[in-house]
Short mmCIF file of C-alpha atoms and ligand atoms in Angstrom, two decimals:
data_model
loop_
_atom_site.label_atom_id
_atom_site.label_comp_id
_atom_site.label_asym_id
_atom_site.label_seq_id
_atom_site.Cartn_x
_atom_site.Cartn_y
_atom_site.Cartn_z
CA UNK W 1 -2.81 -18.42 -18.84
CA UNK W 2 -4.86 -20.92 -16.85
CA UNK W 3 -7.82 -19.71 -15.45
CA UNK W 4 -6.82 -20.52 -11.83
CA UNK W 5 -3.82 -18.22 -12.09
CA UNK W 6 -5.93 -15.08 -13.20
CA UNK W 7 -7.35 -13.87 -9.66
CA UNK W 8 -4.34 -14.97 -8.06
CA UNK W 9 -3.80 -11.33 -6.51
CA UNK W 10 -6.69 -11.62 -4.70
CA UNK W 11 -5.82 -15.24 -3.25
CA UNK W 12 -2.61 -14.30 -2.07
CA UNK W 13 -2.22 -16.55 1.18
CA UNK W 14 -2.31 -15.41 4.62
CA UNK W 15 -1.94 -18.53 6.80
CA UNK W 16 -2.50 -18.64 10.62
CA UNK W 17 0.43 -20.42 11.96
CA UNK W 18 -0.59 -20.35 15.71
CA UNK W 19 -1.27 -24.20 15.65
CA UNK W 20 2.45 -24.72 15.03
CA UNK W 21 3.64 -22.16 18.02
CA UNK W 22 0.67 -23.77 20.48
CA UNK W 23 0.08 -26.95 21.71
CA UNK W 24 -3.46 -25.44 22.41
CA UNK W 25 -6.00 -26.27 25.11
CA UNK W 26 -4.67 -28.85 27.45
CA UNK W 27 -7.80 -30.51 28.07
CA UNK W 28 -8.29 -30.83 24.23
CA UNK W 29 -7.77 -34.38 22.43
CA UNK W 30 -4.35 -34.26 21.15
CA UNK W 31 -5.68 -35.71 17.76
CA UNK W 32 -7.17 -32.03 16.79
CA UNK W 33 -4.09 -30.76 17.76
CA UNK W 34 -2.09 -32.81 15.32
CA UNK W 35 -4.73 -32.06 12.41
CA UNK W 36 -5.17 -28.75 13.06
CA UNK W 37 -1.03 -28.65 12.55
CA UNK W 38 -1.59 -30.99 9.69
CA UNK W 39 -4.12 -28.33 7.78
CA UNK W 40 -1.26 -25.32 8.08
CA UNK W 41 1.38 -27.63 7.08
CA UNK W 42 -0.87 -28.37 3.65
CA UNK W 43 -1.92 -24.85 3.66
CA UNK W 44 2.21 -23.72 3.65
CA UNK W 45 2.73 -26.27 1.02
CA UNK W 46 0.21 -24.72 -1.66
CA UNK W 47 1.55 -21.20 -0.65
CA UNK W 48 4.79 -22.68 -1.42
CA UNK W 49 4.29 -24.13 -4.75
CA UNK W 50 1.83 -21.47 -5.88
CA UNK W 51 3.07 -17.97 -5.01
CA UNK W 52 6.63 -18.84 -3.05
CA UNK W 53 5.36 -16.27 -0.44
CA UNK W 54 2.93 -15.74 1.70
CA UNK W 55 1.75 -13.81 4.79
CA UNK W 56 1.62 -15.14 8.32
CA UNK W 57 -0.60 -14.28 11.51
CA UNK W 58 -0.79 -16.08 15.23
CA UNK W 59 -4.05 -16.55 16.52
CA UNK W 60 -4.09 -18.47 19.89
CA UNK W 61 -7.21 -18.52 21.55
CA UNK W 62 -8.89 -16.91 18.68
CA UNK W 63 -7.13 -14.14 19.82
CA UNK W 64 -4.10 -12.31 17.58
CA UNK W 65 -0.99 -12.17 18.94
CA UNK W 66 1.58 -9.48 17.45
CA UNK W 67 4.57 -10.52 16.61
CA UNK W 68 6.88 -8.76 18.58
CA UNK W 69 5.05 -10.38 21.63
CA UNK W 70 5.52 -14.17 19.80
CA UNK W 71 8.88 -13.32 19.20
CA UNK W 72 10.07 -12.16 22.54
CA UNK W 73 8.37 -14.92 23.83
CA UNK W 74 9.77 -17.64 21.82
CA UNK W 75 13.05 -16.25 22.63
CA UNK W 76 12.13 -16.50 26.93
CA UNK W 77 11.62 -19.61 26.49
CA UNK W 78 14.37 -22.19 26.70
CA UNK W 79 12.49 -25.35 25.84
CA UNK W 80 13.64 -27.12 22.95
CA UNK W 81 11.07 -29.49 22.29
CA UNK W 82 7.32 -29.28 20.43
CA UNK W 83 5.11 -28.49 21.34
CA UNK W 84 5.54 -25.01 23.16
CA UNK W 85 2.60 -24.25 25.63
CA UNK W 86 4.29 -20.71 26.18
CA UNK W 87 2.04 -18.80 23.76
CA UNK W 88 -1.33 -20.37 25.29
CA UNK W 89 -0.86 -19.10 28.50
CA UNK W 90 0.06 -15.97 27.04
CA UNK W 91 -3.07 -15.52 25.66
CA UNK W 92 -4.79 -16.24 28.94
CA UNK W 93 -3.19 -13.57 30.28
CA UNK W 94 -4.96 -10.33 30.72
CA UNK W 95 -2.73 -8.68 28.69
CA UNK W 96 -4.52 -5.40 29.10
CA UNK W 97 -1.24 -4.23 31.19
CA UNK W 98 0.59 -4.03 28.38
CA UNK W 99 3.22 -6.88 26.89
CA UNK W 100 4.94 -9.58 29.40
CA UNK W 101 8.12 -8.31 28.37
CA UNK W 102 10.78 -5.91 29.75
CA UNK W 103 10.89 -4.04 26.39
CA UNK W 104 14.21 -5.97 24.53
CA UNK W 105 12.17 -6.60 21.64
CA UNK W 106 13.21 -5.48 18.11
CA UNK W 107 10.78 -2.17 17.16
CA UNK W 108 10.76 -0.19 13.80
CA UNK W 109 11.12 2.87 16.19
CA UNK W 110 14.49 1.34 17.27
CA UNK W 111 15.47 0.49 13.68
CA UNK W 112 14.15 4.74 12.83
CA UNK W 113 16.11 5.62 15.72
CA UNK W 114 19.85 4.17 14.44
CA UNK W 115 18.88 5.51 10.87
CA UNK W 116 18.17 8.64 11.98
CA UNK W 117 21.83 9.56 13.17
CA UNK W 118 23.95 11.84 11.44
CA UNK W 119 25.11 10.33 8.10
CA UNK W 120 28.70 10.72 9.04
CA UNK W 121 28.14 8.78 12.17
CA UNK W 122 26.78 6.03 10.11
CA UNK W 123 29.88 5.52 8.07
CA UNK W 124 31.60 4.90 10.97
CA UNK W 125 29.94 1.35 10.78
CA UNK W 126 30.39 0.93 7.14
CA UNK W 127 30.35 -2.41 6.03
CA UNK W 128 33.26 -4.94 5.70
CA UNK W 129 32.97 -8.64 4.64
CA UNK W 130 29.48 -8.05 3.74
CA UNK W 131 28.39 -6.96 7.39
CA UNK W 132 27.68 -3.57 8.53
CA UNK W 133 26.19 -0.16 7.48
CA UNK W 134 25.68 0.52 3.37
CA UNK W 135 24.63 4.29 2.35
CA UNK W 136 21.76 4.60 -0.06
CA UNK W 137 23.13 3.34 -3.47
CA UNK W 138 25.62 0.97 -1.74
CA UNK W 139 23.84 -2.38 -2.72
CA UNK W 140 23.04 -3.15 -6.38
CA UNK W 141 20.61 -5.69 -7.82
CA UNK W 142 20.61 -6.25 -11.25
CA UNK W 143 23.55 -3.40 -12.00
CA UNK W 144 21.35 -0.56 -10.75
CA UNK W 145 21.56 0.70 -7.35
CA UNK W 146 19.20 0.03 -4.76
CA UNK W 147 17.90 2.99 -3.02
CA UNK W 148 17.92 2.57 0.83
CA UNK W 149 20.32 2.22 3.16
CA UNK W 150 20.43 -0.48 5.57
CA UNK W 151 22.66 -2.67 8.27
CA UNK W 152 23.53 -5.94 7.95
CA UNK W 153 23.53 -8.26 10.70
CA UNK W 154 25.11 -12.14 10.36
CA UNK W 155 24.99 -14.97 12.87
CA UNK W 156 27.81 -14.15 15.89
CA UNK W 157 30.26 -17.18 14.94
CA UNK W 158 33.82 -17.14 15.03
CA UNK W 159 35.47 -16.91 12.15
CA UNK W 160 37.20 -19.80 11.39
CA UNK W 161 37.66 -20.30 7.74
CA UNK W 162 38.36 -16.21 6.37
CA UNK W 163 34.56 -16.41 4.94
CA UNK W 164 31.20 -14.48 5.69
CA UNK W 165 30.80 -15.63 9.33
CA UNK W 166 32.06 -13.13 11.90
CA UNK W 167 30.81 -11.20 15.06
CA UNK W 168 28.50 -8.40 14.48
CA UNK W 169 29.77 -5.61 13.20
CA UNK W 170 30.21 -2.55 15.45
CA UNK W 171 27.22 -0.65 15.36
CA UNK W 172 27.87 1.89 18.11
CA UNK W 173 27.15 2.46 21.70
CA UNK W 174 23.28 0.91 21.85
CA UNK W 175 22.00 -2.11 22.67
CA UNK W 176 20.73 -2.89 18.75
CA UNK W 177 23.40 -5.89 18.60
CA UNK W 178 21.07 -7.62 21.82
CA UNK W 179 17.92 -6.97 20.16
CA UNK W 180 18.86 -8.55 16.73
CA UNK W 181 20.50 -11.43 19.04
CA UNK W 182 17.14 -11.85 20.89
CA UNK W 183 14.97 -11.48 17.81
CA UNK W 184 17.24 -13.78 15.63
CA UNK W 185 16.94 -16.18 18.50
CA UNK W 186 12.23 -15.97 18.08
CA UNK W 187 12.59 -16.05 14.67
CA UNK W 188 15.16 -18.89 14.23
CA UNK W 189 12.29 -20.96 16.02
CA UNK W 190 9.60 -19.69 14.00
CA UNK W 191 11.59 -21.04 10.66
CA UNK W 192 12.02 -23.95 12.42
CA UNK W 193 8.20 -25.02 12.90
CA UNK W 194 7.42 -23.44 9.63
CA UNK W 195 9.75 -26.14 8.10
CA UNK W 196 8.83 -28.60 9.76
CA UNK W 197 5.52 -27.95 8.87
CA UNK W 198 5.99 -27.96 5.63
CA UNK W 199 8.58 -31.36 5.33
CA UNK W 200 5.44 -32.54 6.56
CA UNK W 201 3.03 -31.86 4.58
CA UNK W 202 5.48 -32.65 1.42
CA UNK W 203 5.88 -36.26 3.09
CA UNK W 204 2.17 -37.05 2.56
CA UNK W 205 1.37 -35.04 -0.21
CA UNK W 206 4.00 -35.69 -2.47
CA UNK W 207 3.31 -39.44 -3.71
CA UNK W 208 4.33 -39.08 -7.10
CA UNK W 209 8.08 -37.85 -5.77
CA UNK W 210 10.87 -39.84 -5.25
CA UNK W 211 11.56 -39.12 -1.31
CA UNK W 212 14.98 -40.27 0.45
CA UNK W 213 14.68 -42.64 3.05
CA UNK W 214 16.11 -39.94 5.21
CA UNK W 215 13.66 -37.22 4.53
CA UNK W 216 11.82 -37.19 7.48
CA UNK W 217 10.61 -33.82 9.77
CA UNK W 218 13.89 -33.91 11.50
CA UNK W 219 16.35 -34.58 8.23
CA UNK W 220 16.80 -30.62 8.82
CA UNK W 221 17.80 -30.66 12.08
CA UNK W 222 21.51 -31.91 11.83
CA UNK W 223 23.81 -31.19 9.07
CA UNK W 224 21.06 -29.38 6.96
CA UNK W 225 19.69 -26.35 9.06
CA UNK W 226 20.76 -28.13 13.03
CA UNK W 227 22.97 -24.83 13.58
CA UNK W 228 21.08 -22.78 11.22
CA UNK W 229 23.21 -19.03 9.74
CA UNK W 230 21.25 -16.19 10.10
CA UNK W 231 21.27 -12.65 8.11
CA UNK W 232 19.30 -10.21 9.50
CA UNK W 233 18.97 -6.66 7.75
CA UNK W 234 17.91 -3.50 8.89
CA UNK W 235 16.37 -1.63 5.84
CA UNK W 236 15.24 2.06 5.57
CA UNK W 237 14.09 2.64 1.79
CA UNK W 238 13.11 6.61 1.80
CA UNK W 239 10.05 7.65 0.27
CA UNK W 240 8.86 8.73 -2.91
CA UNK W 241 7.05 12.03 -3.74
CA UNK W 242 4.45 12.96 -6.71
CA UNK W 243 6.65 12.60 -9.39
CA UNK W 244 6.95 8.78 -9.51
CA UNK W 245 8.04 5.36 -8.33
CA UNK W 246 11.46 4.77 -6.39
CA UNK W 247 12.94 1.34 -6.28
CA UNK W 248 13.99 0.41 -2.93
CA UNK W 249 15.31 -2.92 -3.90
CA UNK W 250 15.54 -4.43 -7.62
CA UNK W 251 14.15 -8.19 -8.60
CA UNK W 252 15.83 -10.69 -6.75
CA UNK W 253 15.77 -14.20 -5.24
CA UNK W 254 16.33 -14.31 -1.52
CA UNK W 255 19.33 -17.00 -0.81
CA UNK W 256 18.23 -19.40 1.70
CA UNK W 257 15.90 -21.29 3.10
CA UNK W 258 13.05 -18.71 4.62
CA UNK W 259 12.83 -15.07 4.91
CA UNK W 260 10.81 -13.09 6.79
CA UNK W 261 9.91 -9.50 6.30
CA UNK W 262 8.52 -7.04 8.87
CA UNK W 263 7.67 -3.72 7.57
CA UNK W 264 6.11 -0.31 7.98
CA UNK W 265 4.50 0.38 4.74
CA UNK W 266 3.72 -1.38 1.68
CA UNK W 267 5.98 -1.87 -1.45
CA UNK W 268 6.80 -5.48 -1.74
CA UNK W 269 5.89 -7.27 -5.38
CA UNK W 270 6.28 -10.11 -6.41
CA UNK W 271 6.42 -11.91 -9.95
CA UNK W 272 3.93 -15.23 -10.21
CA UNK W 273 3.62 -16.81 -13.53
CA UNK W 274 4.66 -13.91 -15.27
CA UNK W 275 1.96 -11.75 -13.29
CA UNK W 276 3.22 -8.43 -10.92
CA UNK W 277 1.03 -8.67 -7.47
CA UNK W 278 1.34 -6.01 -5.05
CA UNK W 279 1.73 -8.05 -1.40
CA UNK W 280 -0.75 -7.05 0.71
CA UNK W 281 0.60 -5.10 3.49
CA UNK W 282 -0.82 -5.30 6.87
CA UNK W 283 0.92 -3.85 10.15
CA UNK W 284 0.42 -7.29 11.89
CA UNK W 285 1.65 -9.69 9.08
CA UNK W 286 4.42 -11.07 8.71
CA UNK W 287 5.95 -11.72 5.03
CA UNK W 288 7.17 -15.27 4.54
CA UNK W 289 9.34 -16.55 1.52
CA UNK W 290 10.92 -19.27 0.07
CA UNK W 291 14.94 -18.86 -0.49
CA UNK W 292 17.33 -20.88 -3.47
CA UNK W 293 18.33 -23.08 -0.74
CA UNK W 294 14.58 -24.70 0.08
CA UNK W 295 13.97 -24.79 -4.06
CA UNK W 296 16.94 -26.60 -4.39
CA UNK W 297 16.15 -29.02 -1.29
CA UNK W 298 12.55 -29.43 -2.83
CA UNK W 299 13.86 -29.94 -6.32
CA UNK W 300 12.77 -26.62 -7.30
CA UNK W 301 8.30 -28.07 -6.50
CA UNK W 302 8.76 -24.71 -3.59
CA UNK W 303 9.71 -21.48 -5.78
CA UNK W 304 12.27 -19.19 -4.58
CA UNK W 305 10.05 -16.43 -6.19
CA UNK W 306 11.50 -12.96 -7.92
CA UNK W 307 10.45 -9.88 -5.51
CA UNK W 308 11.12 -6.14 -5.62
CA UNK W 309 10.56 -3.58 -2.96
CA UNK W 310 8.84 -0.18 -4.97
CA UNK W 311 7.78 3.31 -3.24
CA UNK W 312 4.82 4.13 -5.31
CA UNK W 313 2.80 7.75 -5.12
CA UNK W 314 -0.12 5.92 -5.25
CA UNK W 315 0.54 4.02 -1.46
CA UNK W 316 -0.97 5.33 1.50
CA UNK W 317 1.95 7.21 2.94
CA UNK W 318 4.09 7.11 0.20
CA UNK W 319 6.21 10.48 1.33
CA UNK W 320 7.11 8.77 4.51
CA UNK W 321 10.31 6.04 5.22
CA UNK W 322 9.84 2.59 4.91
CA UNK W 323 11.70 0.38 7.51
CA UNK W 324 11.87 -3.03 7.46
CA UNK W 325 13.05 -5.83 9.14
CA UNK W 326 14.10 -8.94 7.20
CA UNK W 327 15.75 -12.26 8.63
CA UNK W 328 16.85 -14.94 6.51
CA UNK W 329 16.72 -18.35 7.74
CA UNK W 330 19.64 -19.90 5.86
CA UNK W 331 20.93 -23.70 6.18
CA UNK W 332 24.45 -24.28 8.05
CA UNK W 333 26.85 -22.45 6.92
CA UNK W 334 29.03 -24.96 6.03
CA UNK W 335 26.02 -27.49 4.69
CA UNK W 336 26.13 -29.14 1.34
CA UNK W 337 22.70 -28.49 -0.13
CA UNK W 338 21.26 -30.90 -2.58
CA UNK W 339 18.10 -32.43 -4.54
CA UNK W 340 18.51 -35.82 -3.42
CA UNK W 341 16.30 -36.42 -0.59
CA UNK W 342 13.43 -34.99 -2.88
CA UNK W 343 12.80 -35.80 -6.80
CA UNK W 344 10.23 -35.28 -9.03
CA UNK W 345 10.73 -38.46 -10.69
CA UNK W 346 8.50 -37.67 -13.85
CA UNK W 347 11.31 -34.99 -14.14
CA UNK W 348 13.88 -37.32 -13.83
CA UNK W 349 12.70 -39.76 -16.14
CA UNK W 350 12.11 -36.89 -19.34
CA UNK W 351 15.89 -35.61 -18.21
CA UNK W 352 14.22 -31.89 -16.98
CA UNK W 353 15.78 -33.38 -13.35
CA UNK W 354 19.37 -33.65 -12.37
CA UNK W 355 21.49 -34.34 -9.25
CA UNK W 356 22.56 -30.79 -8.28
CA UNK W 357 24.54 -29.79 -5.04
CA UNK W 358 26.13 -26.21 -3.51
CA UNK W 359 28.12 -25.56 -0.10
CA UNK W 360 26.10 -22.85 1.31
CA UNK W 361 28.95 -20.44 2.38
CA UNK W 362 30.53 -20.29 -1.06
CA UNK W 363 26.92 -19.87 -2.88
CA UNK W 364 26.52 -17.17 -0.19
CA UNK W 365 30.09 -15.80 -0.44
CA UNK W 366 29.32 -15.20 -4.35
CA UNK W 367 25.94 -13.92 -4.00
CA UNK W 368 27.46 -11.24 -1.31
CA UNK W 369 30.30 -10.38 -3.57
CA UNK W 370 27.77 -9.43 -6.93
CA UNK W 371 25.35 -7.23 -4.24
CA UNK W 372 27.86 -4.91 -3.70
CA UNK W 373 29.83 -5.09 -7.02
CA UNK W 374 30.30 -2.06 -8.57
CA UNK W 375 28.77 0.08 -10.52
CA UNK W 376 29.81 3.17 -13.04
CA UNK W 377 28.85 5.70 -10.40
CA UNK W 378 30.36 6.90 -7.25
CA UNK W 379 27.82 6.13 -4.51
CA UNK W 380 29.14 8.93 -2.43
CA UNK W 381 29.04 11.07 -4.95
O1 AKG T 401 12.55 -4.56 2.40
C1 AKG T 401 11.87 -5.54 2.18
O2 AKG T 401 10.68 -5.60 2.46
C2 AKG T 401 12.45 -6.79 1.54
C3 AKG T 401 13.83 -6.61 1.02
C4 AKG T 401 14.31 -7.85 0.34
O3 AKG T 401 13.62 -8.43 -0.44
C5 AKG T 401 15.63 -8.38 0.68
O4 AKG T 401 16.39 -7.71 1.42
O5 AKG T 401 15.94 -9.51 0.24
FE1 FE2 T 402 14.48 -10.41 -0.90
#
């Protein structure tokens, strides 16, 4: 194993993406600005190509802004274009009162608060066309079942072609369905400057690729990821006691483009270069990761990279729930995902590179279909 891979535990990435959500100081010469967005967008690219994942923070005005507050503000404010000014005055703001918002943000206490109903009450929501409530042993990875329950959220679209898309499910008489809306809404523009970012970057980095005319910031903007599908999933893995590890969720590759994991309490791992490395978990970070889709877009140089979720004795808290939030910033649903407008052309050349292409909805469609396929046992049982 190469030397630089051996300490690569300890240089997992945790990359301050408040340059992208800023334009910063106003009097400041906009040439900073742009290199300051320039140095995340190269930083994103190594965490990309290295690891697949990474952690995020927002510091704005050397201050650190939680993400609940850059979410709900992203999502108050109706401006399409870059850059957003929003969070700067934010962080002006003596925020000693307490956060700008009237309290519609997405909270783990919210999230505690649905799973924390009866368990009969729950089934009433049980899932149909892969959206909805699934008990504790309901989703399988790898043929073994997972175990936490959880809620699936998709994109509100109407369904128009008897596939995945479809209002939310019916979750019951609380205002959960707004909250996902509103924090889909944040996070849908986070992905979007995080991509950009990183399109970026890959445009002057990446001299010895073969790049589309096309392939510019905005190539993701239209057919790509213009009208981007969103899964969001509520997840409540229960905890583990003395007697030894529980897996919450088995090795997988996320599907799409990004995900992005809030959670409670540690447990995530991921596999780098044959190598098990325990993400760091910090209440104020957000987990970043690159989905099938963005390989496949980047002709596989960003890894979609293998990651379990395991309750371990020896975590802080290890006895006590683990909720997390994860949204998955997929392409279109109906977009045609290829590796043309990236390829490694020394790949090409020694035949290791081929055209490849997938629809998104039916590569989503069959994923959905082997999560919940079944296994020997009863679930219920
Ligand atoms: O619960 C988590 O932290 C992540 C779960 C996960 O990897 C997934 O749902 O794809
Ligand atoms: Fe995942």
């Amino acid at each position: 194993m190469p030397a630089a891979r051996e300490d690569a535990a300890s240089e997992y990435p945790v990359i301050d993406v408040g340059p992208l959500l800023s334009a910063g100081d106003p009097n400041e010469d906009v040439r900073f600005i742009l290199a300051r967005r320039r140095e995340v967008g190269r930083a994103l690219l190594a965490a990309c190509e290295r690891f697949g994942f990474f952690s995020i923070v927002c510091t704005i005005q050397k201050e650190s802004i939680p993400w609940a507050d850059v979410v709900d503000l992203l999502t108050l404010n109706t401006r399409d274009d870059l850059p957003d000014d929003f969070l700067w005055e934010y962080a002006r703001h003596d925020r000693s009162e307490g956060c700008l918002i009237e309290g519609k943000d997405l909270t783990f206490a919210h999230v505690d608060a649905w799973f924390s109903q009866k368990q009969a009450d729950k089934d009433a929501y049980a899932m149909t066309n892969g959206r909805g409530y699934q008990r504790i042993g309901e989703n399988v990875t790898n043929g073994r079942r997972d175990q936490h329950e959880a809620i699936d959220f998709y994109r509100p679209c109407a369904v128009s072609d008897g596939g995945l898309r479809a209002p939310h499910p019916y979750i019951g008489p609380n205002d959960l369905n707004e909250r996902v809306d509103r924090y889909a809404k944040g996070m849908t523009r986070i992905g979007k400057y995080i991509l950009r970012a990183l399109l970026g970057a890959i445009r002057k980095e990446y001299l010895h690729y073969r790049i589309a005319d096309d392939f510019t910031e905005d190539i993701l903007e239209d057919d790509i990821a213009g009208c981007p599908f969103w899964i969001l999933r509520l997840i409540n893995s229960p905890g583990c006691d003395s007697d030894g590890e529980k897996t919450s969720c088995g090795w997988h590759t996320d599907y799409g483009l990004l995900t992005f994991i809030h959670a409670t309490h540690p447990g995530l791992q991921i596999e780098v270069s044959g190598k098990i490395i325990d993400v760091p978990h910090h209440p104020e970070h957000m987990v970043c990761n690159v989905g099938e889709m963005l390989q496949l877009f980047t002709d596989d140089s960003l890894k979609a990279t293998r990651h379990r979720v395991v309750r371990k004795p020896s975590d802080e808290n290890c006895a006590r729930p683990r909720i997390s939030i994860a949204f998955f910033y997929e392409p279109n649903y109906d977009a045609v995902i290829s590796n043309r407008h990236l390829t490694d052309q020394s790949a090409l050349e020694s035949g290791y590179s081929s055209p490849r292409e997938v629809r998104y909805a039916d590569f989503l469609r069959q994923k959905v279909a082997t999560n919940f396929a079944k296994v020997d046992e009863d679930p219920r049982a």
